[in-house]
PDB file of C-alpha atoms in Angstrom:
ATOM      1  CA  MET J   1       0.000   0.000   0.000  1.00  0.00           C
ATOM      2  CA  HIS J   2       2.639   2.547   1.038  1.00  0.00           C
ATOM      3  CA  GLY J   3       4.686   1.806  -2.109  1.00  0.00           C
ATOM      4  CA  GLU J   4       1.721   2.667  -4.343  1.00  0.00           C
ATOM      5  CA  LEU J   5       1.002   5.889  -2.433  1.00  0.00           C
ATOM      6  CA  GLN J   6       4.645   6.912  -2.581  1.00  0.00           C
ATOM      7  CA  GLU J   7       4.685   6.178  -6.312  1.00  0.00           C
ATOM      8  CA  LEU J   8       1.568   8.330  -6.750  1.00  0.00           C
ATOM      9  CA  GLY J   9       3.126  11.186  -4.777  1.00  0.00           C
ATOM     10  CA  ARG J  10       6.324  10.958  -6.807  1.00  0.00           C
ATOM     11  CA  ALA J  11       4.406  10.904 -10.114  1.00  0.00           C
ATOM     12  CA  VAL J  12       2.478  14.063  -9.153  1.00  0.00           C
ATOM     13  CA  LYS J  13       5.726  15.773  -8.131  1.00  0.00           C
ATOM     14  CA  GLN J  14       7.489  14.651 -11.316  1.00  0.00           C
ATOM     15  CA  ALA J  15       4.653  15.981 -13.513  1.00  0.00           C
ATOM     16  CA  GLN J  16       4.722  19.285 -11.616  1.00  0.00           C
ATOM     17  CA  TYR J  17       8.506  19.513 -11.892  1.00  0.00           C
ATOM     18  CA  ARG J  18       8.449  18.921 -15.663  1.00  0.00           C
ATOM     19  CA  GLN J  19       5.662  21.466 -16.087  1.00  0.00           C
ATOM     20  CA  HIS J  20       7.538  24.079 -14.037  1.00  0.00           C
ATOM     21  CA  ARG J  21      10.799  23.516 -15.925  1.00  0.00           C
ATOM     22  CA  ALA J  22       9.040  23.824 -19.284  1.00  0.00           C
ATOM     23  CA  LEU J  23       7.166  26.963 -18.191  1.00  0.00           C
ATOM     24  CA  ASP J  24      10.261  28.602 -16.725  1.00  0.00           C
ATOM     25  CA  SER J  25      12.253  27.890 -19.879  1.00  0.00           C
ATOM     26  CA  ALA J  26       9.556  29.252 -22.212  1.00  0.00           C
ATOM     27  CA  LEU J  27       8.887  32.301 -20.029  1.00  0.00           C
ATOM     28  CA  SER J  28      12.607  33.131 -19.911  1.00  0.00           C
ATOM     29  CA  ALA J  29      12.426  33.563 -23.694  1.00  0.00           C
ATOM     30  CA  ILE J  30      10.064  36.521 -23.129  1.00  0.00           C
ATOM     31  CA  GLY J  31      12.207  37.993 -20.340  1.00  0.00           C
ATOM     32  CA  THR J  32      10.428  36.744 -17.243  1.00  0.00           C
ATOM     33  CA  THR J  33      10.427  33.754 -14.906  1.00  0.00           C
ATOM     34  CA  LEU J  34       7.706  31.437 -13.657  1.00  0.00           C
ATOM     35  CA  ALA J  35       7.843  33.046 -10.199  1.00  0.00           C
ATOM     36  CA  GLN J  36       7.558  36.547 -11.669  1.00  0.00           C
ATOM     37  CA  TRP J  37       4.730  35.605 -14.032  1.00  0.00           C
ATOM     38  CA  ASP J  38       2.895  33.850 -11.192  1.00  0.00           C
ATOM     39  CA  ALA J  39       3.182  37.020  -9.091  1.00  0.00           C
ATOM     40  CA  LEU J  40       1.835  39.099 -11.984  1.00  0.00           C
ATOM     41  CA  ARG J  41      -1.098  36.675 -12.302  1.00  0.00           C
ATOM     42  CA  ALA J  42      -1.854  36.923  -8.578  1.00  0.00           C
ATOM     43  CA  ILE J  43      -1.761  40.729  -8.644  1.00  0.00           C
ATOM     44  CA  SER J  44      -3.946  40.779 -11.751  1.00  0.00           C
ATOM     45  CA  ARG J  45      -6.528  38.518 -10.074  1.00  0.00           C
ATOM     46  CA  SER J  46      -6.585  40.648  -6.911  1.00  0.00           C
ATOM     47  CA  PRO J  47      -5.397  44.201  -7.617  1.00  0.00           C
ATOM     48  CA  GLY J  48      -4.734  46.173  -4.458  1.00  0.00           C
ATOM     49  CA  SER J  49      -3.823  43.105  -2.416  1.00  0.00           C
ATOM     50  CA  SER J  50      -1.182  43.213   0.298  1.00  0.00           C
ATOM     51  CA  ALA J  51       2.139  41.369   0.153  1.00  0.00           C
ATOM     52  CA  ARG J  52       0.838  38.936   2.777  1.00  0.00           C
ATOM     53  CA  GLU J  53      -2.207  38.057   0.665  1.00  0.00           C
ATOM     54  CA  LEU J  54      -0.160  37.748  -2.514  1.00  0.00           C
ATOM     55  CA  ALA J  55       2.523  35.645  -0.828  1.00  0.00           C
ATOM     56  CA  ALA J  56      -0.151  33.176   0.266  1.00  0.00           C
ATOM     57  CA  ALA J  57      -1.681  33.133  -3.223  1.00  0.00           C
ATOM     58  CA  THR J  58       1.706  32.330  -4.784  1.00  0.00           C
ATOM     59  CA  PHE J  59       2.806  29.783  -2.144  1.00  0.00           C
ATOM     60  CA  GLN J  60       5.717  31.936  -0.944  1.00  0.00           C
ATOM     61  CA  THR J  61       6.807  33.431   2.314  1.00  0.00           C
ATOM     62  CA  GLU J  62       6.048  37.108   2.781  1.00  0.00           C
ATOM     63  CA  GLN J  63       9.783  37.858   2.755  1.00  0.00           C
ATOM     64  CA  ALA J  64      10.377  35.973  -0.522  1.00  0.00           C
ATOM     65  CA  PHE J  65       7.393  37.672  -2.126  1.00  0.00           C
ATOM     66  CA  GLY J  66       8.659  41.074  -0.952  1.00  0.00           C
ATOM     67  CA  THR J  67      12.002  40.450  -2.647  1.00  0.00           C
ATOM     68  CA  LEU J  68      10.269  39.284  -5.821  1.00  0.00           C
ATOM     69  CA  VAL J  69       7.881  42.239  -5.982  1.00  0.00           C
ATOM     70  CA  GLY J  70      10.834  44.581  -5.441  1.00  0.00           C
ATOM     71  CA  ARG J  71      12.392  43.191  -8.642  1.00  0.00           C
ATOM     72  CA  LEU J  72       9.058  43.523 -10.458  1.00  0.00           C
ATOM     73  CA  ALA J  73       8.737  47.149  -9.335  1.00  0.00           C
ATOM     74  CA  ALA J  74      12.307  47.879 -10.486  1.00  0.00           C
ATOM     75  CA  GLN J  75      11.357  46.501 -13.925  1.00  0.00           C
ATOM     76  CA  ASP J  76       8.265  48.777 -13.972  1.00  0.00           C
ATOM     77  CA  LEU J  77       5.923  45.763 -14.007  1.00  0.00           C
ATOM     78  CA  VAL J  78       4.311  46.405 -10.616  1.00  0.00           C
ATOM     79  CA  GLU J  79       3.397  49.524  -8.711  1.00  0.00           C
ATOM     80  CA  ARG J  80       3.167  49.617  -4.925  1.00  0.00           C
ATOM     81  CA  ARG J  81       0.769  52.221  -3.530  1.00  0.00           C
ATOM     82  CA  PRO J  82      -0.093  53.257   0.019  1.00  0.00           C
ATOM     83  CA  GLY J  83      -3.329  51.708   1.214  1.00  0.00           C
ATOM     84  CA  HIS J  84      -5.362  51.993   4.402  1.00  0.00           C
ATOM     85  CA  GLY J  85      -3.095  52.407   7.441  1.00  0.00           C
ATOM     86  CA  ARG J  86       0.296  50.823   6.850  1.00  0.00           C
ATOM     87  CA  ARG J  87      -1.012  48.580   4.091  1.00  0.00           C
ATOM     88  CA  ILE J  88       0.844  48.643   0.758  1.00  0.00           C
ATOM     89  CA  GLU J  89      -1.309  47.755  -2.248  1.00  0.00           C
ATOM     90  CA  HIS J  90       0.046  46.108  -5.379  1.00  0.00           C
ATOM     91  CA  HIS J  91      -1.082  46.894  -8.924  1.00  0.00           C
ATOM     92  CA  LEU J  92       0.182  45.996 -12.398  1.00  0.00           C
ATOM     93  CA  THR J  93       1.593  48.716 -14.581  1.00  0.00           C
ATOM     94  CA  PRO J  94       0.722  48.799 -18.302  1.00  0.00           C
ATOM     95  CA  LEU J  95       4.029  47.030 -18.994  1.00  0.00           C
ATOM     96  CA  GLY J  96       3.151  44.432 -16.343  1.00  0.00           C
ATOM     97  CA  GLU J  97      -0.186  43.859 -18.106  1.00  0.00           C
ATOM     98  CA  GLN J  98       1.682  43.285 -21.392  1.00  0.00           C
ATOM     99  CA  VAL J  99       4.134  40.802 -19.869  1.00  0.00           C
ATOM    100  CA  LEU J 100       1.223  38.988 -18.209  1.00  0.00           C
ATOM    101  CA  ALA J 101      -0.692  38.742 -21.510  1.00  0.00           C
ATOM    102  CA  VAL J 102       2.316  37.383 -23.418  1.00  0.00           C
ATOM    103  CA  GLY J 103       2.989  34.994 -20.527  1.00  0.00           C
ATOM    104  CA  HIS J 104      -0.578  33.666 -20.766  1.00  0.00           C
ATOM    105  CA  LYS J 105      -0.006  32.803 -24.444  1.00  0.00           C
ATOM    106  CA  VAL J 106       3.301  31.103 -23.655  1.00  0.00           C
ATOM    107  CA  ALA J 107       1.789  29.169 -20.738  1.00  0.00           C
ATOM    108  CA  ASP J 108      -1.171  28.020 -22.844  1.00  0.00           C
ATOM    109  CA  GLU J 109       1.234  26.547 -25.419  1.00  0.00           C
ATOM    110  CA  VAL J 110       3.475  24.911 -22.810  1.00  0.00           C
ATOM    111  CA  LEU J 111       0.572  23.444 -20.830  1.00  0.00           C
ATOM    112  CA  ALA J 112      -1.121  22.148 -23.989  1.00  0.00           C
ATOM    113  CA  ASP J 113       2.122  20.305 -24.717  1.00  0.00           C
ATOM    114  CA  CYS J 114       2.524  19.086 -21.112  1.00  0.00           C
ATOM    115  CA  PHE J 115      -0.962  17.558 -21.104  1.00  0.00           C
ATOM    116  CA  SER J 116      -1.065  16.480 -24.763  1.00  0.00           C
ATOM    117  CA  ALA J 117      -0.729  12.789 -23.844  1.00  0.00           C
ATOM    118  CA  LEU J 118      -4.130  12.943 -22.134  1.00  0.00           C
ATOM    119  CA  PRO J 119      -7.404  13.130 -24.045  1.00  0.00           C
ATOM    120  CA  ASP J 120      -9.836  15.897 -23.026  1.00  0.00           C
ATOM    121  CA  ALA J 121     -11.891  13.543 -20.852  1.00  0.00           C
ATOM    122  CA  ASP J 122      -8.809  12.379 -18.930  1.00  0.00           C
ATOM    123  CA  ARG J 123      -7.648  15.972 -18.392  1.00  0.00           C
ATOM    124  CA  ALA J 124     -11.107  16.843 -17.043  1.00  0.00           C
ATOM    125  CA  THR J 125     -10.980  13.829 -14.706  1.00  0.00           C
ATOM    126  CA  LEU J 126      -7.466  14.727 -13.510  1.00  0.00           C
ATOM    127  CA  LEU J 127      -8.541  18.308 -12.835  1.00  0.00           C
ATOM    128  CA  ASP J 128     -11.585  17.123 -10.907  1.00  0.00           C
ATOM    129  CA  LEU J 129      -9.517  14.700  -8.801  1.00  0.00           C
ATOM    130  CA  LEU J 130      -6.859  17.297  -7.973  1.00  0.00           C
ATOM    131  CA  GLN J 131      -9.490  19.903  -7.098  1.00  0.00           C
ATOM    132  CA  ARG J 132     -11.159  17.414  -4.760  1.00  0.00           C
ATOM    133  CA  LEU J 133      -7.843  16.713  -3.048  1.00  0.00           C
ATOM    134  CA  THR J 134      -6.952  20.379  -2.602  1.00  0.00           C
ATOM    135  CA  ALA J 135     -10.467  21.445  -1.562  1.00  0.00           C
ATOM    136  CA  GLU J 136     -10.424  18.774   1.139  1.00  0.00           C
ATOM    137  CA  ARG J 137      -7.106  20.108   2.495  1.00  0.00           C
ATOM    138  CA  ASP J 138      -7.977  23.814   2.243  1.00  0.00           C
ATOM    139  CA  THR J 139     -11.115  23.678   4.383  1.00  0.00           C
TER     140      THR J 139
END
C-alpha cells in the first residue's frame, strides 16, 4: 500500500517539476520567470492586495514575495501604492499587463504540450480529482 502511495506522490511531483521547468524555460524567452509571471497573475486577479495576501496566493513566504515584488517594481511591471493604514497595495503597470498577456499565451502553449498525452476527458478527470484533493485540504 505505502509503495503505491509513494509512487503516486512521486508521479504528481514529477509531472509538476516537468511542467515548471518547461514553463520557466519558455517564459525566460520573453524575459520573465515562472515566479515573476505567477506574481503578476496573482496581482492581476486581486489588484490592491497586500504582500501577505499575494505571498499566500503564490505559495511563498512574505519575505520571498517582498524580494520578488521589489524586482518587479524595479522593472516597472508592478506599482506599490499606500493603502489603508500601513497597508501597501500592489497593482500591475501597463508594462506588467503586457508581460502577463504574453505569458498567458506562452503558458497556454506549454501546458497544452505538457498535457497532450491525455485526451480531453482524462484531463477533465485529472482536474476534478486534484481539485477534490486540494479542496479537502484547504477547508
